[in-house]
Coordinates of C-alpha atoms in Angstrom, one line a residue:
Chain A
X1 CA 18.6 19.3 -11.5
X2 CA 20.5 22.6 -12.0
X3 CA 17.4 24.0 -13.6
X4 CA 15.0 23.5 -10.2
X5 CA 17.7 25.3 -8.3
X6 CA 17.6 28.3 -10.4
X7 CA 13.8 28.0 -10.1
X8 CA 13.7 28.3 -6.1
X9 CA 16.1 31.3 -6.3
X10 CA 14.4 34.5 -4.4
X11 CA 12.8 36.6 -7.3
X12 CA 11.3 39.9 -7.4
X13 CA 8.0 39.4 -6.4
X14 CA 9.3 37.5 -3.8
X15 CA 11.8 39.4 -2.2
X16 CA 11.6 37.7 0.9
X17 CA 10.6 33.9 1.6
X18 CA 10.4 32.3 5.2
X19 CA 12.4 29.4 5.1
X20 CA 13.4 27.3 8.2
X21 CA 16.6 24.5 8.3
X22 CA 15.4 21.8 9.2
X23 CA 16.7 20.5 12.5
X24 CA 19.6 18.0 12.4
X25 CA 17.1 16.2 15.3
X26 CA 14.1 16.1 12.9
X27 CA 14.1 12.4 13.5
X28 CA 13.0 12.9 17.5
X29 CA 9.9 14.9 17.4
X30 CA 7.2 12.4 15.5
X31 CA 7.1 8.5 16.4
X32 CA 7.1 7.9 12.2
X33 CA 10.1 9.3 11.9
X34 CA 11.8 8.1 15.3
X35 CA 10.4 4.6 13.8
X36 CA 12.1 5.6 10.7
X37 CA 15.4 6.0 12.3
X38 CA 15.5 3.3 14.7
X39 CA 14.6 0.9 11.4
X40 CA 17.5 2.2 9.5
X41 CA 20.1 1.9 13.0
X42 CA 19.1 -1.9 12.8
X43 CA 21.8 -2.4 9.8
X44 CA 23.8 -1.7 13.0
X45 CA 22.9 -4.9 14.4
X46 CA 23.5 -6.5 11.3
X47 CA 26.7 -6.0 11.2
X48 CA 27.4 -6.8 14.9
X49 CA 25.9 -10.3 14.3
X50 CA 28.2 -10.8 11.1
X51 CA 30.7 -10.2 13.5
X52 CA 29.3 -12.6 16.4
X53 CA 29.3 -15.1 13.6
X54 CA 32.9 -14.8 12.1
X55 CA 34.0 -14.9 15.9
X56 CA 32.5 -17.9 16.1
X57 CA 33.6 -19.6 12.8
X58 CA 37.5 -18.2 13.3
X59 CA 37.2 -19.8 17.3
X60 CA 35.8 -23.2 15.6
X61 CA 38.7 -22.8 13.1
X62 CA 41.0 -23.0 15.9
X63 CA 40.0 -25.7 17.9
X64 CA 37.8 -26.6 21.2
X65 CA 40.1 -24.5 23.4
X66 CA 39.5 -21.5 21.5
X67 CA 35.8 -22.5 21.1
X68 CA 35.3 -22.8 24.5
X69 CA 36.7 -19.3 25.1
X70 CA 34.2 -17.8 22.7
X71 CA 31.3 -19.8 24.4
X72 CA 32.7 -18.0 27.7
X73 CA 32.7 -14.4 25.9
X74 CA 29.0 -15.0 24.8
X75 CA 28.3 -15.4 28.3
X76 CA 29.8 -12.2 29.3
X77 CA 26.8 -10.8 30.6
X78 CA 27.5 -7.4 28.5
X79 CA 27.4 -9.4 25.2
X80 CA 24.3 -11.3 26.5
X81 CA 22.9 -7.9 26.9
X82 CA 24.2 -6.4 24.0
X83 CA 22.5 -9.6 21.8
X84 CA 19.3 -9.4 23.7
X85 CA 19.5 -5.7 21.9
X86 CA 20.7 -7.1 19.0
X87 CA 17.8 -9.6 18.5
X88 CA 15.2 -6.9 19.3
X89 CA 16.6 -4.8 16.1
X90 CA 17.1 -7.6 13.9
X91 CA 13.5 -9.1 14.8
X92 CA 12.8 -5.0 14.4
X93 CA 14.6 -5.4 10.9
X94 CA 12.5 -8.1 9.9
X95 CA 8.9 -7.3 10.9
X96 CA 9.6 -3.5 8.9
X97 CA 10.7 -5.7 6.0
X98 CA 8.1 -8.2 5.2
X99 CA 5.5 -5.2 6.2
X100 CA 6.4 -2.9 3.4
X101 CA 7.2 -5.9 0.5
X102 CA 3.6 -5.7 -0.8
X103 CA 4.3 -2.4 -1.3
X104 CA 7.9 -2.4 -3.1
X105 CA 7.1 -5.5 -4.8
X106 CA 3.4 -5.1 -6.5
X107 CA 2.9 -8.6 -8.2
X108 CA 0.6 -9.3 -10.6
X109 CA -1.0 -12.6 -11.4
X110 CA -3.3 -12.8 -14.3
X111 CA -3.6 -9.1 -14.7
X112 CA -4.7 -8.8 -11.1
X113 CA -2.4 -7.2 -8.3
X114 CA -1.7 -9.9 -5.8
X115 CA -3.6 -8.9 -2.3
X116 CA -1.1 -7.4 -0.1
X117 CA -1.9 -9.3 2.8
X118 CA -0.7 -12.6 0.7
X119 CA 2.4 -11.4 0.3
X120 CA 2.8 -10.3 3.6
X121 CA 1.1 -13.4 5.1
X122 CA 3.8 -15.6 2.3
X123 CA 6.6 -13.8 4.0
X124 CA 6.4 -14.2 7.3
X125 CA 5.2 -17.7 6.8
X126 CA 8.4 -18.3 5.1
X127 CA 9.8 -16.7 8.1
X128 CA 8.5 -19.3 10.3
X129 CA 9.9 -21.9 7.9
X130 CA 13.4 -21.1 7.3
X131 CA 13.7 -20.3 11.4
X132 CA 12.5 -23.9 12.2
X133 CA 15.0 -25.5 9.4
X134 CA 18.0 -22.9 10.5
X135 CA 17.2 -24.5 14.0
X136 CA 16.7 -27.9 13.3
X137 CA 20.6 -27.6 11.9
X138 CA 21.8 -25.6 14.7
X139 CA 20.1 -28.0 17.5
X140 CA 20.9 -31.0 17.1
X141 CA 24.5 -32.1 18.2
Chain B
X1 CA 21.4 6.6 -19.2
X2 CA 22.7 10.1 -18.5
X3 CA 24.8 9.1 -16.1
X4 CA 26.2 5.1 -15.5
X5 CA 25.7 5.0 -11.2
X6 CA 26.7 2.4 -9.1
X7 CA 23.8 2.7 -7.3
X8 CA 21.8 -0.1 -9.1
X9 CA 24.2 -2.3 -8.2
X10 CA 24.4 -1.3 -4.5
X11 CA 20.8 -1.0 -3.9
X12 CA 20.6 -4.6 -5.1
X13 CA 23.2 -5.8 -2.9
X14 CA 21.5 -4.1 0.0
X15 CA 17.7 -5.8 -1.0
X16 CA 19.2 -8.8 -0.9
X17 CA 21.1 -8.5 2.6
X18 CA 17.9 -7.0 3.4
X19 CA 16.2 -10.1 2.6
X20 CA 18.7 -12.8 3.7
X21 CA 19.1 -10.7 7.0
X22 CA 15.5 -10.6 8.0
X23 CA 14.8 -14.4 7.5
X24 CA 17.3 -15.9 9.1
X25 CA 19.8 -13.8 11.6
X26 CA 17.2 -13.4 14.3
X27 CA 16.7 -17.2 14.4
X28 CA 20.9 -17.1 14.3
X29 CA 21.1 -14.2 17.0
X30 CA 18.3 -16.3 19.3
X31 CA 20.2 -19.5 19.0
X32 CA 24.0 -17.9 19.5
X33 CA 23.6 -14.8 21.6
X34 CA 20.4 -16.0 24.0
X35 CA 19.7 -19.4 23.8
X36 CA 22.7 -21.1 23.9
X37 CA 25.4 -18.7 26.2
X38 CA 21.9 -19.0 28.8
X39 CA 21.6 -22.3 28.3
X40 CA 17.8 -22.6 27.3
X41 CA 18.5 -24.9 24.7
X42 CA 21.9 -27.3 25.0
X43 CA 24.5 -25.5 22.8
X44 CA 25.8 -28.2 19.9
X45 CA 28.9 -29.8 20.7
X46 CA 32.1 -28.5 19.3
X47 CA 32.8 -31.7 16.8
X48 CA 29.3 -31.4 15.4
X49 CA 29.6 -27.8 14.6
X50 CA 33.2 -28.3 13.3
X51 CA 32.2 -31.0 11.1
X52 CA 29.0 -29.3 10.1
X53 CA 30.6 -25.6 8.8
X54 CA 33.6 -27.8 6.9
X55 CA 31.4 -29.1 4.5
X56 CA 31.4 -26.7 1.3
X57 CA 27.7 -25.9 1.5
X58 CA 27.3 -24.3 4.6
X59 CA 30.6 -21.9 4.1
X60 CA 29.5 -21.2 0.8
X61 CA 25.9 -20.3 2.6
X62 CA 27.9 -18.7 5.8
X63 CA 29.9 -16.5 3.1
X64 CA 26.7 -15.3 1.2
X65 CA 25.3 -14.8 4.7
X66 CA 28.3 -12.6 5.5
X67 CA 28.9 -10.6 2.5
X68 CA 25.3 -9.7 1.9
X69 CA 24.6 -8.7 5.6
X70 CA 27.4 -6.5 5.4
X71 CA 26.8 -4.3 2.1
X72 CA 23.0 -4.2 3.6
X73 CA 24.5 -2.4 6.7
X74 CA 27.2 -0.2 4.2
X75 CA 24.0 0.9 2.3
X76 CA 21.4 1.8 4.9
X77 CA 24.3 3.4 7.5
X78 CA 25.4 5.0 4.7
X79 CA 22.1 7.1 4.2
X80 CA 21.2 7.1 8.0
X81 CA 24.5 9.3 8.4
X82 CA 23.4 11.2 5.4
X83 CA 19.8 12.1 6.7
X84 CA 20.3 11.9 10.4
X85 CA 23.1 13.9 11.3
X86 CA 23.1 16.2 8.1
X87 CA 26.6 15.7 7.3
X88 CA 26.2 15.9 3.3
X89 CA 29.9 17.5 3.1
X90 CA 31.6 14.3 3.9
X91 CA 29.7 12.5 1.8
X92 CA 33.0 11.3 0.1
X93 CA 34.3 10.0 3.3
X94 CA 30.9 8.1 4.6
X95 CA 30.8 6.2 1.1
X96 CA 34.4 4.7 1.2
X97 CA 34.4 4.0 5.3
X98 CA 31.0 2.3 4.6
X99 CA 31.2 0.6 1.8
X100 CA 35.3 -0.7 2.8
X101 CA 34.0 -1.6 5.8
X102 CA 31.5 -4.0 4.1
X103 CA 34.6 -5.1 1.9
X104 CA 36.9 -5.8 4.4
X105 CA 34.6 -7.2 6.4
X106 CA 33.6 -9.6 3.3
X107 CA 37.2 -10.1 2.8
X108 CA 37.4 -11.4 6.1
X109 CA 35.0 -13.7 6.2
X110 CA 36.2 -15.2 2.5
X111 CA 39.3 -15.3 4.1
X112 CA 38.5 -17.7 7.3
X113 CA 35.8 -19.7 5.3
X114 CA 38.3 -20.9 2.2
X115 CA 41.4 -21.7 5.1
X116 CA 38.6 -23.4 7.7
X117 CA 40.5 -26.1 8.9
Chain C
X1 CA -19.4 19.6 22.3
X2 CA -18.1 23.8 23.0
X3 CA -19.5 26.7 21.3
X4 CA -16.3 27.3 20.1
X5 CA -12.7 26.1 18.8
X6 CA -9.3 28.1 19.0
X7 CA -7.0 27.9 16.3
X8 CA -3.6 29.2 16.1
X9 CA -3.0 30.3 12.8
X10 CA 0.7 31.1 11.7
X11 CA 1.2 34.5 10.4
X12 CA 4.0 35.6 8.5
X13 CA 4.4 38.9 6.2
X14 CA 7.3 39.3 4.1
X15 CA 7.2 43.3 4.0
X16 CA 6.9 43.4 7.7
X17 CA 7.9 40.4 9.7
X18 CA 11.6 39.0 10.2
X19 CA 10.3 35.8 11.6
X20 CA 6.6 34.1 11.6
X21 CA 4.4 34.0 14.6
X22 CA 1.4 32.5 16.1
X23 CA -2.1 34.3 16.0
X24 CA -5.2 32.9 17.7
X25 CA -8.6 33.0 16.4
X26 CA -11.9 31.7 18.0
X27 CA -14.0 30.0 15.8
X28 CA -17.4 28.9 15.8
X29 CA -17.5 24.6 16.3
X30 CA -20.0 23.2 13.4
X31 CA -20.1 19.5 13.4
X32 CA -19.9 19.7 9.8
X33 CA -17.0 22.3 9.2
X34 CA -13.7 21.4 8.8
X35 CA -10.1 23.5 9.2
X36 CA -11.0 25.3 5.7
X37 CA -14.1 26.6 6.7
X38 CA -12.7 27.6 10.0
X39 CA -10.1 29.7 7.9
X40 CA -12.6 31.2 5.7
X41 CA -14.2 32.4 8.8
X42 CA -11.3 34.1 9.9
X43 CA -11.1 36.0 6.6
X44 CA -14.9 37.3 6.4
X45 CA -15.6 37.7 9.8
X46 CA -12.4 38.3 12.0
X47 CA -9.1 39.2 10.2
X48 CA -9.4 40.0 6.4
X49 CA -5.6 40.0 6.1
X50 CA -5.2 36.0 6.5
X51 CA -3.5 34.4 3.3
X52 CA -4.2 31.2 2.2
X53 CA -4.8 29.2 -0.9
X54 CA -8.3 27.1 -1.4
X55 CA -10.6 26.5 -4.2
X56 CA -12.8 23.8 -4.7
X57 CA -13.6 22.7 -1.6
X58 CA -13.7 18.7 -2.1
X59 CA -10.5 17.3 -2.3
X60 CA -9.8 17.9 -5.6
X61 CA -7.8 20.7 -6.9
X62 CA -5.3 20.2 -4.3
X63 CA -4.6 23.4 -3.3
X64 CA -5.7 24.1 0.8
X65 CA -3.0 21.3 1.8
X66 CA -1.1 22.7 5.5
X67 CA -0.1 21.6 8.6
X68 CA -2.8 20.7 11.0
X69 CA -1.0 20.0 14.4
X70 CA 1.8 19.2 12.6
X71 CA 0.1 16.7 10.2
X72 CA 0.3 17.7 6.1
X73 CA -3.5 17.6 5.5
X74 CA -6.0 18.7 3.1
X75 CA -8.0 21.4 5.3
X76 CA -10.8 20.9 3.3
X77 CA -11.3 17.5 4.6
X78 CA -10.2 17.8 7.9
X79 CA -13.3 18.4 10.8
X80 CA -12.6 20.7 13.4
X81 CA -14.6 18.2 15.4
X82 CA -11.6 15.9 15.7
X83 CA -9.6 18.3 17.0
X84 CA -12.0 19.4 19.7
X85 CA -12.0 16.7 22.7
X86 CA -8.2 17.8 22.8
X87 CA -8.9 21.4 24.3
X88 CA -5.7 23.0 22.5
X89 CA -5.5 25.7 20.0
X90 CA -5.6 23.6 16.6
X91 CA -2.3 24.7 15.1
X92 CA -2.7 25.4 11.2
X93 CA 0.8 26.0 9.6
X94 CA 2.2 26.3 5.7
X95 CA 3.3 23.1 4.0
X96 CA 6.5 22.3 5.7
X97 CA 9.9 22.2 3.6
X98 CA 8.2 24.9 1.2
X99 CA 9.4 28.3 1.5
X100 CA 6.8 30.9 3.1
X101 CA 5.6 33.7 0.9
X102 CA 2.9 35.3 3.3
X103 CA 1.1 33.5 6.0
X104 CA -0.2 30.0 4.8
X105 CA 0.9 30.3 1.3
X106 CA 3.8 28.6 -0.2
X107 CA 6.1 28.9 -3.3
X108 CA 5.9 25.9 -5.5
X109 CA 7.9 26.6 -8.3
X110 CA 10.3 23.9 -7.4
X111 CA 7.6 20.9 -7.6
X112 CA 6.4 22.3 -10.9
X113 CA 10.0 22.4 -12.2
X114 CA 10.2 19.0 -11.4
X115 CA 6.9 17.7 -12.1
X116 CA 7.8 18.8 -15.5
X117 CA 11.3 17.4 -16.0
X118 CA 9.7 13.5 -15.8
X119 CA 7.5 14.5 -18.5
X120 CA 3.7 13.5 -17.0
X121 CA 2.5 13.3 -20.3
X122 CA 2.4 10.5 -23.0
X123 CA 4.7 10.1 -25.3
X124 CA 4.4 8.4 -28.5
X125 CA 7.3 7.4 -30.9
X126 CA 5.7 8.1 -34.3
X127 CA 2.1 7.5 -33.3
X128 CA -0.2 6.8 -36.2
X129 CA -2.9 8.7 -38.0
X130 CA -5.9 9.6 -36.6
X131 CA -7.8 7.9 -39.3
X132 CA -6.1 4.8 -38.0
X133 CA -8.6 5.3 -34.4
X134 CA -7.6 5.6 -31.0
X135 CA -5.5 3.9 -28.8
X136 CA -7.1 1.1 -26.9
X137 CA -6.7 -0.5 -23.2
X138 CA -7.8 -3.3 -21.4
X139 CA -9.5 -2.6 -17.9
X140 CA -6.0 -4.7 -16.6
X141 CA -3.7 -2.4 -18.2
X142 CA -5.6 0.5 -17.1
X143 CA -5.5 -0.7 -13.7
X144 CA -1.9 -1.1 -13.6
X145 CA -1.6 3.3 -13.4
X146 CA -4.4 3.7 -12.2
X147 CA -3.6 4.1 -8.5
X148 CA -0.9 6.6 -9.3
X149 CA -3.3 8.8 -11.8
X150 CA -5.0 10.1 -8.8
X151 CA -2.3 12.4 -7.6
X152 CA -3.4 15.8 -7.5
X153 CA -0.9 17.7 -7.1
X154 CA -1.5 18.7 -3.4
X155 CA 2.5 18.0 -2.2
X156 CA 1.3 16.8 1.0
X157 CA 3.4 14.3 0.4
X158 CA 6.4 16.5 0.4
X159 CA 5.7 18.0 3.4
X160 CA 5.8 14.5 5.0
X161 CA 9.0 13.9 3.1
X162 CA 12.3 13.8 5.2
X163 CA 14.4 13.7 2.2
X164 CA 12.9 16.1 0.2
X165 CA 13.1 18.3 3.8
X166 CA 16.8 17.5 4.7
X167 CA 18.0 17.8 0.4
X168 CA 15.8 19.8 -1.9
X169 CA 17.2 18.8 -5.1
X170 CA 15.1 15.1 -4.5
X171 CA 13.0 14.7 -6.9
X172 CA 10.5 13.6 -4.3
X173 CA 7.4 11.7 -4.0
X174 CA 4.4 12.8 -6.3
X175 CA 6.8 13.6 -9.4
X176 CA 7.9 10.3 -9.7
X177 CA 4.7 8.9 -8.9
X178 CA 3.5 10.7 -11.7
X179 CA 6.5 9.3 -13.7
X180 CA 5.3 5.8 -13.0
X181 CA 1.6 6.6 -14.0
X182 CA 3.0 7.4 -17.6
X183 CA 5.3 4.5 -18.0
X184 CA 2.8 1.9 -16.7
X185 CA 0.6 3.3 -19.3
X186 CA 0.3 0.9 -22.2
X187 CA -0.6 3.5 -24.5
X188 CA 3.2 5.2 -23.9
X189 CA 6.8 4.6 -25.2
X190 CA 8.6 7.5 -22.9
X191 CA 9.6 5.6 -20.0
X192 CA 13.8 5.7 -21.4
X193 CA 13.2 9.6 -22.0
X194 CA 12.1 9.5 -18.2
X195 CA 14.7 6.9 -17.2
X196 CA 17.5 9.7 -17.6
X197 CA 15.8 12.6 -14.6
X198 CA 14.6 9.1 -12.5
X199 CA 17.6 6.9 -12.4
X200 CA 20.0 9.8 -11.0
X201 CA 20.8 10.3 -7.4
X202 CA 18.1 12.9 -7.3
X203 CA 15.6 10.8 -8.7
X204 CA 15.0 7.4 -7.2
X205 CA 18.1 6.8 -5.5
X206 CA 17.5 9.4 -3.0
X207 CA 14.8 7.7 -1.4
X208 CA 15.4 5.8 2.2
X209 CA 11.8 4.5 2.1
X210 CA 10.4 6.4 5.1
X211 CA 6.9 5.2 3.3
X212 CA 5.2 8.5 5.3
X213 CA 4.0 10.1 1.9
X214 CA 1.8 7.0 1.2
X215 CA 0.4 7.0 4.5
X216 CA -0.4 11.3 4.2
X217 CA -1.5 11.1 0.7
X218 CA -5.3 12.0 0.6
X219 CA -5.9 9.6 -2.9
X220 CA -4.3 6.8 -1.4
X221 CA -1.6 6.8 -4.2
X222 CA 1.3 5.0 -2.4
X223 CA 4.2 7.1 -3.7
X224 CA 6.8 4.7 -1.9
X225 CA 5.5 1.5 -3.8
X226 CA 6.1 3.4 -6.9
X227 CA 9.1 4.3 -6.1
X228 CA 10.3 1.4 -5.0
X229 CA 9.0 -0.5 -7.8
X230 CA 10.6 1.7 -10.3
X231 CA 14.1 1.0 -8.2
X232 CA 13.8 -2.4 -9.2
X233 CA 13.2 -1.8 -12.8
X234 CA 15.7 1.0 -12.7
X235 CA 18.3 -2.0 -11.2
X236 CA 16.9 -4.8 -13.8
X237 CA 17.2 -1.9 -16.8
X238 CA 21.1 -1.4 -15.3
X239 CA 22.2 -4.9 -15.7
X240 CA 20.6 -5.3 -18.7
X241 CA 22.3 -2.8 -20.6
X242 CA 25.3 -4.0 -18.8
X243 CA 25.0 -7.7 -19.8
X244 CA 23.8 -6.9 -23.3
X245 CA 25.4 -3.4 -24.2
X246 CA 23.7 -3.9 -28.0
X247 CA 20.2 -4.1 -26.6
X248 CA 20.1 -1.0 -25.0
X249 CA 19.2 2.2 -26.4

């Protein structure tokens, strides 16, 4: 894109433009873009629970001794609070996900664009699916 | 192509973390983090979950879970620290800490899963 | 409803100012006028020195887009009346992430420069005589561009644009909307010629999906979908060629 550069250089007729930075806190001033961020700092979370999980599976790994040491850490009520966070931005995650995938996704049956409430409704219905069979395994013991 | 980017490749990994992440870690996080440590629901035993992560399927599923929610995080941290703070000069540096992290990280978890006794 | 409206009108002129300020103007408050007419005002009655861009008055031509409280809008269909419960100055400013020439007026060379590198145009391999009649199209293939053919060129969508804000080189939203119109079209064959400007990190790639260029754009064109879509097809093109090296061009 050399070529666009060389096009927004000052020229003669322009001698001088008015051209702000933008601020390194754009993100702060408009709830879209605060909404924006807060989306993208849920990978965060992500990651956190990756490492929640391979706590877990290296503890089970181990033996009950170890596992019942990591059932006492989970209780740590910093880690409680730190997951209650954790589940807002993942739930957070989620919702922003199946919201925009009528959008990124524009399917077409028979020539027609699928309506985007059907793919949104489809989503979080499998949602609602996979959670109830994720628990079903998880709950039983 | 004028020029052969690995972003194709990336972005892919991080749709499908994005995906896998959004339908099923918050029912995970509810169940591990909350419901269990607070007892709302009776945790699962040790024996059942022992027995139930040795069989192939569910390490090959914990794996998948593992390695895609982590290049989801490398891709989107990757451009939050690129928009947010405005720190386009160390570019260089935000690529290979993210996306190692999601290696290593990946690594690890391939790593426990294959020696799960 | 008041007699009147404020507005505070940003002023900037290159020959005399170092930095842009405020001015306030009192308007006349018509139920049926909107920012644009307000401005016009200004320029007849009040201050004949106000610089602005407009012409057609109906949300066409795309050219009286600005910042209304902060918000890119067309001002020609925006009513002062919405503004008025809120008993502030309604603040009109220049398409943010533009450079300023002279009070509301902005310099858009960059989005031409890059509306023109995706090529918005059809492109035709050999194409075939005109004897041999035109090309035709189902109403289901036109309907697959369709959305994206209304752009009009306003950039209001890259004044919502973080990305384009934060790294000017993006290709941003409208040109590759545009992009999409022309390769959805089933009358063209250019869509690997446009593959080369879309498929860079400037192109696509930059995009983080804020999604706030749909929700501004006055046409309802949904520049994220397209260019999320076209990251899919930019990802299935890459494996493709990948996976069978012989296919691709």
């Amino acid at each position: 894109m050399s070529d666009t550069r060389q096009a927004a250089r000052y020229t003669e007729y322009h001698p001088r433009w008015y051209r702000p930075r933008v601020s390194t806190w754009w993100w702060l001033g408009r709830w879209p873009y605060l909404k924006f961020i807060l989306r993208e700092i849920s990978s965060v979370f992500v990651a956190w629970f990756v490492v929640v999980l391979l706590q877990q599976i290296r503890a089970l790994s181990r033996g009950p001794e170890a596992y019942a040491a990591f059932e006492r850490w989970l209780q740590n009520p910093l880690i409680v609070l730190l997951n209650l966070i954790t589940l807002f931005f993942v739930v957070f995650h989620a919702i922003t996900w199946f919201n925009v995938a009528a959008s990124a996704m524009a399917i077409r049956f028979h020539g027609k664009r699928v309506p985007d409430l059907l793919i949104v409704g489809t989503n979080y219905a499998a949602w609602a699916a996979i959670s109830l069979v994720v628990a079903w395994f998880l709950v039983r013991s | 192509m004028a020029k052969q980017s690995n972003e194709p490749a990336l972005w892919a990994l991080f749709s499908a973390g994005g995906v896998m992440a959004a339908f099923v870690i918050p029912v995970h996080l509810f169940l591990l983090g909350l419901a269990f440590p607070l007892g709302w629901i009776p945790a699962p035993g040790y024996e059942y979950l022992h027995s139930f992560v040795r069989l192939p399927l569910t390490r090959l599923y914990l794996f998948v879970l593992c390695f895609l929610a982590l290049f989801h995080w490398a891709h989107r941290f990757r451009y939050t620290l690129y928009d947010g703070l405005q720190i386009k000069h160390l570019n260089e540096l935000i690529f290979f800490c993210c996306y190692g992290g999601a290696i290593l990280g990946t690594v690890w978890a391939g790593y426990l899963l294959w020696n799960f006794r | 409803m008041p007699e009147t409206i404020s507005l505070e009108v940003l002023r900037y002129s290159p020959e005399r100012d170092a930095e842009p300020s405020f001015q306030r103007y009192d308007v006349p408050l018509h139920k049926d006028w909107v920012v644009l007419d307000a401005l016009n005002y200004i320029k007849d009655k009040v201050d004949g020195s106000l610089t602005f861009r407009w012409s057609c008055r109906m949300g066409i031509c795309g050219s009286c887009g600005m910042m209304v409280n902060g918000e890119p809008k067309l001002t020609c269909a925006t009513f002062l009346s919405n503004y008025a419960k809120e008993n502030k100055p309604v603040r009109v400013q220049p398409l943010r992430y533009f450079p300023v020439i002279r009070d509301l007026v902005v310099e858009v060379t960059d989005f031409m420069t890059k509306l023109q590198s995706v090529k918005p145009w059809l492109i035709r391999g050999d194409g075939k005589p005109i004897s041999e009649g035109e090309y035709l199209q189902t109403p289901e293939q036109l309907d697959r561009y369709k959305q994206f053919s209304m752009c009009i060129n306003c950039m209001l969508c890259y004044a919502a644009c973080p990305v384009y804000g934060l790294d000017p080189v993006f290709i941003g939203p409208a040109a590759i909307a545009l992009a999409q119109r022309y390769n959805m079209d089933s009358r063209d064959e250019g869509a690997h010629e446009r593959m080369d400007v879309l498929a860079q990190h400037e192109g696509i790639w930059g995009c983080t999906f804020v999604g706030e260029c749909t929700k501004v754009c006055p046409k309802h064109v949904d520049p994220a979908g397209a260019i999320q879509q076209y990251k899919l097809t930019a990802t299935i093109e890459r494996f493709k060629s990948f996976l069978m090296p012989w296919a691709a061009k």
